[in-house]
Amino acid sequence: MYALVDDRLGAATGDAAARIDAQLATALDAMLAGDGALLARLFDGVPSAAVYRHLWRLLAERERAVATDADLHVTLFAMPLVVVTAAEGTGAAPVTLSGVVDDIAGKAAILRQHRALSGNENFALGNALVAADALDIPHLPALLSMRALPSTPILPRDLRPAPIIVSGTTEAVHL
């Protein structure tokens, strides 16, 4: 695929570039329908910034193209949250925070009230604080599969909370 991208970047005509992009798109679509490991290896081994940039742009195009219904679809989003922790007093025993947020309905109401999602009123929030690596490229196919609108009520998704361990009096940052 890297050689194809190099050929695409050096294509003499727009038609030649489009043909190569179509081949790359087919390969990326197959990876997005797979388990994600091959997709992760593709991005881990990219030989140059130009090749990475082009693959990333194509991946973004393919992610949008796999949406099943242009009129109505589920958009997954993650809100970054930075948590700073520290124990009070020396000798305090380590504490594990569950990574589960209480009163998620109240937090969703605040977002609606302040139009935080550009006026979108129909959204749902999960109550799990998820580690950033759970949203990384190897998990992209599974995450994208969650966008399909089911014919039955939406079931909980398997995004496990990442516990936060608080130990010591020095501040620690968790994303």
mmCIF file of C-alpha atoms in Angstrom:
data_model
loop_
_atom_site.group_PDB
_atom_site.id
_atom_site.type_symbol
_atom_site.label_atom_id
_atom_site.label_comp_id
_atom_site.label_asym_id
_atom_site.label_seq_id
_atom_site.Cartn_x
_atom_site.Cartn_y
_atom_site.Cartn_z
ATOM 1 C CA MET A 1 0.000 0.000 0.000
ATOM 2 C CA TYR A 2 2.905 2.333 0.671
ATOM 3 C CA ALA A 3 4.099 1.892 -2.925
ATOM 4 C CA LEU A 4 0.591 2.652 -4.169
ATOM 5 C CA VAL A 5 0.500 5.841 -2.111
ATOM 6 C CA ASP A 6 3.918 6.839 -3.497
ATOM 7 C CA ASP A 7 2.580 6.243 -7.016
ATOM 8 C CA ARG A 8 -0.536 8.256 -6.156
ATOM 9 C CA LEU A 9 1.483 11.168 -4.812
ATOM 10 C CA GLY A 10 3.566 11.212 -8.003
ATOM 11 C CA ALA A 11 0.665 10.606 -10.420
ATOM 12 C CA ALA A 12 0.941 12.613 -13.621
ATOM 13 C CA THR A 13 -2.808 13.039 -14.112
ATOM 14 C CA GLY A 14 -5.906 13.358 -12.009
ATOM 15 C CA ASP A 15 -7.331 10.221 -13.631
ATOM 16 C CA ALA A 16 -4.281 8.189 -12.644
ATOM 17 C CA ALA A 17 -4.491 9.552 -9.088
ATOM 18 C CA ALA A 18 -8.206 8.700 -8.902
ATOM 19 C CA ARG A 19 -7.590 5.115 -10.081
ATOM 20 C CA ILE A 20 -4.939 4.594 -7.418
ATOM 21 C CA ASP A 21 -7.114 6.191 -4.735
ATOM 22 C CA ALA A 22 -9.898 3.775 -5.701
ATOM 23 C CA GLN A 23 -7.530 0.825 -5.167
ATOM 24 C CA LEU A 24 -6.427 2.233 -1.823
ATOM 25 C CA ALA A 25 -10.046 2.871 -0.810
ATOM 26 C CA THR A 26 -10.963 -0.748 -1.541
ATOM 27 C CA ALA A 27 -8.097 -1.964 0.629
ATOM 28 C CA LEU A 28 -8.997 0.425 3.474
ATOM 29 C CA ASP A 29 -12.665 -0.614 3.286
ATOM 30 C CA ALA A 30 -11.598 -4.238 3.746
ATOM 31 C CA MET A 31 -9.498 -3.281 6.765
ATOM 32 C CA LEU A 32 -12.376 -1.272 8.253
ATOM 33 C CA ALA A 33 -14.570 -4.348 7.923
ATOM 34 C CA GLY A 34 -11.890 -6.506 9.585
ATOM 35 C CA ASP A 35 -10.472 -6.742 13.070
ATOM 36 C CA GLY A 36 -8.351 -3.577 13.041
ATOM 37 C CA ALA A 37 -4.955 -5.208 13.630
ATOM 38 C CA LEU A 38 -3.947 -4.939 9.974
ATOM 39 C CA LEU A 39 -5.106 -1.325 9.878
ATOM 40 C CA ALA A 40 -3.010 -0.551 12.965
ATOM 41 C CA ARG A 41 0.058 -2.222 11.440
ATOM 42 C CA LEU A 42 -0.433 -0.183 8.262
ATOM 43 C CA PHE A 43 -0.301 3.090 10.192
ATOM 44 C CA ASP A 44 2.459 1.936 12.543
ATOM 45 C CA GLY A 45 4.815 1.226 9.647
ATOM 46 C CA VAL A 46 4.235 4.280 7.469
ATOM 47 C CA PRO A 47 7.572 5.289 5.894
ATOM 48 C CA SER A 48 7.005 9.050 5.576
ATOM 49 C CA ALA A 49 4.849 11.945 6.700
ATOM 50 C CA ALA A 50 3.468 12.411 3.173
ATOM 51 C CA VAL A 51 2.352 8.773 2.954
ATOM 52 C CA TYR A 52 0.850 8.927 6.471
ATOM 53 C CA ARG A 53 -1.035 12.131 5.654
ATOM 54 C CA HIS A 54 -2.497 10.674 2.469
ATOM 55 C CA LEU A 55 -3.511 7.405 4.135
ATOM 56 C CA TRP A 56 -5.053 9.320 7.034
ATOM 57 C CA ARG A 57 -7.103 11.500 4.658
ATOM 58 C CA LEU A 58 -8.282 8.441 2.741
ATOM 59 C CA LEU A 59 -9.161 6.692 5.999
ATOM 60 C CA ALA A 60 -11.277 9.691 7.025
ATOM 61 C CA GLU A 61 -13.041 9.613 3.639
ATOM 62 C CA ARG A 62 -13.674 5.872 3.931
ATOM 63 C CA GLU A 63 -14.978 6.250 7.490
ATOM 64 C CA ARG A 64 -17.563 8.756 6.250
ATOM 65 C CA ALA A 65 -18.356 6.677 3.154
ATOM 66 C CA VAL A 66 -19.262 3.548 5.114
ATOM 67 C CA ALA A 67 -22.200 5.323 6.778
ATOM 68 C CA THR A 68 -25.240 3.304 5.723
ATOM 69 C CA ASP A 69 -27.895 6.009 5.527
ATOM 70 C CA ALA A 70 -27.132 9.601 4.520
ATOM 71 C CA ASP A 71 -30.318 10.929 6.153
ATOM 72 C CA LEU A 72 -29.934 9.391 9.589
ATOM 73 C CA HIS A 73 -26.910 7.893 11.225
ATOM 74 C CA VAL A 74 -25.178 7.556 14.530
ATOM 75 C CA THR A 75 -22.071 9.634 15.048
ATOM 76 C CA LEU A 76 -19.753 8.394 17.730
ATOM 77 C CA PHE A 77 -17.827 11.006 19.627
ATOM 78 C CA ALA A 78 -15.533 11.122 22.597
ATOM 79 C CA MET A 79 -15.125 14.090 24.872
ATOM 80 C CA PRO A 80 -11.605 14.408 26.201
ATOM 81 C CA LEU A 81 -11.526 14.747 29.939
ATOM 82 C CA VAL A 82 -8.440 15.441 31.989
ATOM 83 C CA VAL A 83 -8.539 14.228 35.586
ATOM 84 C CA VAL A 84 -5.846 15.384 38.006
ATOM 85 C CA THR A 85 -5.519 13.271 41.134
ATOM 86 C CA ALA A 86 -3.448 13.205 44.303
ATOM 87 C CA ALA A 87 -3.898 11.828 47.804
ATOM 88 C CA GLU A 88 -4.119 14.159 50.755
ATOM 89 C CA GLY A 89 -1.490 13.592 53.381
ATOM 90 C CA THR A 90 1.462 11.270 53.344
ATOM 91 C CA GLY A 91 0.901 7.601 53.960
ATOM 92 C CA ALA A 92 -2.615 7.552 52.521
ATOM 93 C CA ALA A 93 -3.537 4.178 51.079
ATOM 94 C CA PRO A 94 -3.969 4.034 47.293
ATOM 95 C CA VAL A 95 -7.539 4.496 46.106
ATOM 96 C CA THR A 96 -9.038 3.189 42.877
ATOM 97 C CA LEU A 97 -11.709 5.308 41.214
ATOM 98 C CA SER A 98 -14.077 3.160 39.171
ATOM 99 C CA GLY A 99 -14.015 5.190 35.952
ATOM 100 C CA VAL A 100 -17.820 5.292 35.982
ATOM 101 C CA VAL A 101 -19.561 8.670 35.994
ATOM 102 C CA ASP A 102 -22.650 9.077 38.152
ATOM 103 C CA ASP A 103 -25.776 10.980 37.042
ATOM 104 C CA ILE A 104 -25.025 10.815 33.330
ATOM 105 C CA ALA A 105 -28.564 12.041 32.545
ATOM 106 C CA GLY A 106 -27.868 15.247 34.496
ATOM 107 C CA LYS A 107 -24.646 15.809 32.593
ATOM 108 C CA ALA A 108 -26.430 15.243 29.273
ATOM 109 C CA ALA A 109 -29.064 17.803 30.336
ATOM 110 C CA ILE A 110 -26.321 20.381 30.960
ATOM 111 C CA LEU A 111 -24.884 19.758 27.496
ATOM 112 C CA ARG A 112 -28.355 20.174 25.939
ATOM 113 C CA GLN A 113 -29.103 23.307 27.953
ATOM 114 C CA HIS A 114 -25.902 24.989 26.792
ATOM 115 C CA ARG A 115 -26.172 23.639 23.225
ATOM 116 C CA ALA A 116 -22.729 22.106 23.611
ATOM 117 C CA LEU A 117 -23.253 19.739 20.680
ATOM 118 C CA SER A 118 -24.237 22.451 18.180
ATOM 119 C CA GLY A 119 -27.902 22.185 19.041
ATOM 120 C CA ASN A 120 -28.127 18.414 18.579
ATOM 121 C CA GLU A 121 -30.837 17.308 20.969
ATOM 122 C CA ASN A 122 -30.814 13.577 20.279
ATOM 123 C CA PHE A 123 -27.697 12.142 21.806
ATOM 124 C CA ALA A 124 -26.755 9.653 24.422
ATOM 125 C CA LEU A 125 -23.759 9.571 26.703
ATOM 126 C CA GLY A 126 -22.102 6.540 28.130
ATOM 127 C CA ASN A 127 -21.099 6.600 31.761
ATOM 128 C CA ALA A 128 -17.641 5.062 31.256
ATOM 129 C CA LEU A 129 -14.404 7.005 31.359
ATOM 130 C CA VAL A 130 -12.571 5.112 28.628
ATOM 131 C CA ALA A 131 -8.805 5.003 28.181
ATOM 132 C CA ALA A 132 -7.577 6.788 25.054
ATOM 133 C CA ASP A 133 -6.076 3.596 23.637
ATOM 134 C CA ALA A 134 -9.552 2.004 23.617
ATOM 135 C CA LEU A 135 -10.424 4.504 20.882
ATOM 136 C CA ASP A 136 -7.258 4.006 18.827
ATOM 137 C CA ILE A 137 -6.934 2.617 15.295
ATOM 138 C CA PRO A 138 -6.970 -1.111 16.204
ATOM 139 C CA HIS A 139 -10.476 -0.596 17.607
ATOM 140 C CA LEU A 140 -11.788 1.515 14.710
ATOM 141 C CA PRO A 141 -13.681 -1.291 12.897
ATOM 142 C CA ALA A 142 -15.521 -2.260 16.096
ATOM 143 C CA LEU A 143 -16.281 1.376 16.904
ATOM 144 C CA LEU A 144 -17.627 2.020 13.408
ATOM 145 C CA SER A 145 -19.847 -1.051 13.641
ATOM 146 C CA MET A 146 -21.561 0.626 16.601
ATOM 147 C CA ARG A 147 -22.937 3.306 14.281
ATOM 148 C CA ALA A 148 -25.490 1.039 12.640
ATOM 149 C CA LEU A 149 -29.007 1.909 13.692
ATOM 150 C CA PRO A 150 -30.562 -1.284 15.007
ATOM 151 C CA SER A 151 -34.159 -2.249 14.437
ATOM 152 C CA THR A 152 -34.419 -2.959 18.153
ATOM 153 C CA PRO A 153 -33.521 -0.637 21.045
ATOM 154 C CA ILE A 154 -29.864 0.305 21.217
ATOM 155 C CA LEU A 155 -27.991 -2.042 23.491
ATOM 156 C CA PRO A 156 -25.153 -0.918 25.741
ATOM 157 C CA ARG A 157 -21.828 -0.813 23.941
ATOM 158 C CA ASP A 158 -18.744 -2.575 25.177
ATOM 159 C CA LEU A 159 -16.532 0.354 26.149
ATOM 160 C CA ARG A 160 -15.135 -0.601 29.505
ATOM 161 C CA PRO A 161 -14.359 2.025 32.127
ATOM 162 C CA ALA A 162 -10.684 2.591 32.842
ATOM 163 C CA PRO A 163 -10.142 2.730 36.597
ATOM 164 C CA ILE A 164 -7.989 5.563 37.925
ATOM 165 C CA ILE A 165 -5.530 4.680 40.657
ATOM 166 C CA VAL A 166 -4.756 7.504 43.059
ATOM 167 C CA SER A 167 -1.591 6.999 45.070
ATOM 168 C CA GLY A 168 0.883 9.396 46.592
ATOM 169 C CA THR A 169 0.652 13.108 47.182
ATOM 170 C CA THR A 170 2.143 14.113 43.825
ATOM 171 C CA GLU A 171 -0.467 15.120 41.248
ATOM 172 C CA ALA A 172 -1.025 12.662 38.418
ATOM 173 C CA VAL A 173 -2.857 13.412 35.186
ATOM 174 C CA HIS A 174 -5.225 10.962 33.533
ATOM 175 C CA LEU A 175 -6.760 11.437 30.078
#
